[in-house]
């Protein structure tokens, strides 16, 4: 349980930071990116609820889900966001 609480807290803090950057830099795909964040949080909450009600144990299912989600999100969505922010930062510097 402590693991899921820590994961949820870290995830929310990390996503808030990312979403603040998206707003600051007016990221055009912000709504889709935020939706991915919301979907992960929803899944973590579901895993937590299932664990608390003894419907599920902390298992490879959670580990596999997180591994897949993080890999796809970081290598896809976050990489695109990072490139966008770098480009916008360069534009700010060169003005």
Backbone as a ProteinNet text record, in pm:
[ID]
protein_1_A
[PRIMARY]
XXXXXXXXXXXXXXXXXXXXXXXXXXXXXXXXXXXXXXXXXXXXXXXXXXXXXXXXXXXXXXXXXXXXXXXXXXXXXXXXXXXXXXXXXXXXXXX
[TERTIARY]
82.6	0	87.1	192.1	281.7	340.3	372.7	426.7	327.3	200.9	100.2	74.4	73.4	55.8	172.2	293.5	411.6	412.7	375	368.8	267.7	150.8	46.8	93.6	153.5	199.9	309.4	407.8	516.1	462	373.5	318.9	243	159.3	82	174.6	275.3	370.5	445.8	491.9	565.7	477	355	263.9	228.2	211.4	182.9	296.3	420.2	535.8	535.7	515.8	511.8	400.3	284	169.4	188.4	258.9	292.1	382.8	479.6	567.5	489.2	396.5	315.7	235.2	180.9	104.8	196.5	310.6	405.7	450.1	476	526	414.6	289.9	174.1	186.7	208.3	227.3	99.1	104.9	-17.2	-87.1	-15.7	-76.9	-101.3	-116	-128.7	-249.5	-362.5	-482.1	-462.7	-403.8	-378.9	-277.5	-174.1	-70.4	-131.8	-213	-278.7	-372.4	-435.8	-525.3	-446.4	-327.1	-242.8	-210.7	-179.6	-151.3	-273.3	-389.5	-512.6	-541.6	-515.8	-539.5	-448.9	-322.3	-232.2	-277.4	-310.9	-355.7	-480.2	-572.1	-693.5	-659.6	-564.4	-525	-458.1	-373	-307.5	-413	-510.7	-619.1	-698	-722.5	-795.6	-715.9	-586	-502.1	-505	-496.5	-495.9	-628.1	-739.4	-870.9	-886.1	-842.2	-849.8	-762.3	-645.8	-555.1	-618.1	-676.3	-737.6	-856.5	-930.9	-1048	-1012.3	-883.2	-830.6	-871.5	-912.7	-944.6	-817	-709.6	-585.5	-467.5	-360.1	-235.6	-145.1	-44.6	54.7	125.9	116.5	158.2	238.1	270.6	338.5	247.1	116.1	22.6	46.6	60.3	88.4	225.3	324.2	460.2	463.5	397	393.4	321	209.9	134.8	221	283.3	366.6	485.1	548.9	663.5	622.3	514	466.1	425.1	347.7	299.9	417.1	508.1	621.3	709.6	736.3	819.4	754.8	627.9	559.2	546.8	515.1	495.8	627.9	730.8	860	922	922.1	986.6	902.9	776.3	690.1	646.5	547.8	484.4	581.5	657.8	750.8	866.6	911.5	1020.7	976	854.4	799.4	786.2	736.4	724.2	861.2	958.2	1093.1	1152.2	1136.1	1187	1118.7	989.4	913.9	965.5	983.7	1029.8	1171.4	1257.9	1394.4	1389.7	1308.9	1298.3	1244.1	1141	1083	1182.1	1259.9	1361.3	1468.5	1509.2	1608.3	1553.4	1426	1363.1	1363.6	1335	1336.2	1475.5	1576.6	1714.7	1757.5	1716.7	1759.9	1681.2	1584.6	1506.3	1577.8
-118.8	0	125.3	121.6	236.2	266.6	161.5	178.3	251.7	209.3	271.9	416.3	444.6	582.9	669.6	618.1	692.4	712.1	608.8	618.4	723.9	722	819.4	961.4	981	1114.4	1164.7	1080.7	1119.8	1151.4	1066.2	1082	1213.2	1243.6	1367.6	1488.1	1487.8	1599.8	1615.6	1505	1509.4	1563	1512.7	1556.6	1704.1	1751.5	1893.9	1980.5	1937.7	2011.6	2012.6	1896.8	1887	1972.9	1967.5	2041.3	2191.9	2234.8	2377.2	2422.6	2339.1	2371.7	2377.6	2284.6	2285.4	2414.7	2459.5	2584.7	2703.4	2705.3	2815.8	2829.5	2718.2	2720.9	2705.5	2704.6	2693.8	2574.8	2459.4	2336.2	2300.1	2287.4	2265.9	2131.6	2030.6	1899.6	1876.4	1986.2	1979	1895.5	1910.8	1838.1	1686.7	1640.4	1496.4	1446.3	1526.7	1488.7	1477.8	1577.3	1574.9	1454.6	1417.3	1301.8	1173.7	1161.5	1045	1041.9	1158.7	1166.6	1122	1174.6	1141	991	932.3	788.5	706.2	746.6	672.4	685.7	806.7	827.6	743.4	740.1	659.9	511.4	462.4	321.2	292.8	383.5	364.3	362.3	453	455.7	324.7	272.6	146.4	30.1	24.6	-80.1	-70	52.6	74	27.4	64.3	24	-127.9	-189.5	-336.2	-402.2	-344.9	-398.8	-386.6	-268.5	-245.9	-338.8	-369.5	-456.3	-604	-629.9	-766.5	-836.7	-758.9	-816.9	-846	-783.1	-796.3	-780.7	-848.4	-829	-742.5	-685.3	-613.6	-718.9	-707.2	-818	-771.6	-871.1	-841.4	-763.2	-775.7	-699.9	-549.8	-504.5	-363.2	-326.5	-408.5	-380.9	-374.2	-467.4	-467.1	-344.8	-309.6	-191.8	-66.3	-48.4	70.3	73	-39.7	-47.2	-6.3	-60.4	-29.5	116.9	163.9	302.1	399.2	378.3	470	468.6	351.4	342.1	419.1	393.4	460.4	610.3	648.3	790	866.4	813.2	882.9	887	773.8	769.4	836.6	858.1	919.9	1058.8	1063.9	1189.5	1286.1	1238	1326.5	1370.5	1283.6	1319.6	1432.9	1423.5	1528.8	1658.9	1650.1	1768.8	1829.2	1747.4	1796.7	1869.4	1814	1878.7	2012.9	2018.1	2142.5	2249.2	2212.4	2308.8	2356.1	2266.5	2305.9	2407.2	2380.6	2471.8	2607.5	2608.9	2735.1	2810	2738.4	2802.3	2868.2	2801.6	2860	2986.7	2983.9	3102.4	3218.2	3191.6	3296.1	3356.1	3270.7	3316.5	3402.4	3365	3434.6	3561.5	3595.4	3718.5	3838.4
0	0	0	80.5	87.6	-50.8	-124.7	-259.4	-348.9	-348.4	-434.2	-394	-263.8	-218.9	-264.9	-250.1	-294.4	-444.5	-517.8	-663.3	-705.7	-644.4	-678.9	-648.2	-532	-492.8	-587.1	-614.5	-704.7	-843.9	-892.3	-1026.7	-1039.3	-942.6	-946.9	-943.9	-857	-850.6	-981.8	-1037.8	-1164	-1276.2	-1284	-1389.3	-1373.2	-1250.6	-1229	-1281.8	-1258.9	-1309.8	-1461.8	-1521.9	-1668.5	-1726.4	-1664.7	-1716.3	-1701	-1597.7	-1583.1	-1696.5	-1731.5	-1844.6	-1975.5	-1993.5	-2115.6	-2126.1	-2014.1	-2014.1	-2040.2	-1974	-1990.9	-2136.3	-2201.1	-2338.8	-2443	-2394.8	-2484.6	-2580.2	-2521.5	-2597.1	-2671.9	-2804	-2882.6	-2857.5	-2809.8	-2785.3	-2635.8	-2563.3	-2418.2	-2374.5	-2439.4	-2396.5	-2406.2	-2515.5	-2530.6	-2428.7	-2405.3	-2309.5	-2169.4	-2133.1	-2002.4	-1989.8	-2100	-2097.8	-2068	-2124.5	-2093.3	-1944.5	-1888.6	-1745.5	-1664.9	-1701	-1628.6	-1636.4	-1752.2	-1768.2	-1677.4	-1665.7	-1576.7	-1432	-1391.3	-1253.4	-1225.6	-1320.2	-1305	-1288	-1364.6	-1353.1	-1218.9	-1172.4	-1042.5	-932	-941.1	-842	-846.4	-966.7	-981.6	-920.5	-951	-892.1	-739.6	-688.7	-544	-482.4	-543.7	-492.2	-494.9	-603.8	-612.9	-506.8	-483.7	-381.9	-243.2	-214.7	-83.5	-59.9	-165.5	-150	-165.8	-176.1	-186.8	-317	-417.3	-548	-626.2	-584.4	-660.6	-565.4	-597.8	-524.6	-610.7	-547.8	-627.7	-709.1	-837	-920.9	-1040.9	-1120.5	-1246.1	-1339.5	-1321.1	-1404.6	-1388.7	-1264.8	-1239.9	-1294.3	-1267.2	-1315.7	-1467.4	-1533.6	-1680.3	-1734.1	-1670.1	-1713.5	-1702	-1585.6	-1564.2	-1660	-1679	-1770	-1910.5	-1958.1	-2092.9	-2104.4	-2006.9	-2011.6	-2008.4	-1914.6	-1900.8	-2025.1	-2077.4	-2197.7	-2312.4	-2337.2	-2447.3	-2424.2	-2301.5	-2270.8	-2279.5	-2218.3	-2216.7	-2355.5	-2425.2	-2556.8	-2665.4	-2640.3	-2740.3	-2698.9	-2613.2	-2574.7	-2507.6	-2409.8	-2339	-2427.7	-2513.5	-2604.5	-2697.3	-2747.7	-2833.2	-2755.2	-2633.4	-2548.1	-2521.7	-2488.5	-2461.1	-2580	-2697.7	-2819.6	-2841.6	-2816.8	-2832.9	-2736.4	-2609.8	-2509.6	-2541.4	-2584.3	-2622.2	-2735.5	-2836.2	-2951	-2908	-2826.5	-2778.8	-2690.1	-2611.1	-2526.3	-2611.4	-2717.7	-2809.3	-2873	-2909.6	-2968.7	-2870	-2742.6	-2639.7	-2625.5	-2626.1	-2609.8	-2727.6	-2846.8	-2967.6	-2997.6	-2916.1	-2939.1	-2886
[MASK]
+++++++++++++++++++++++++++++++++++++++++++++++++++++++++++++++++++++++++++++++++++++++++++++++

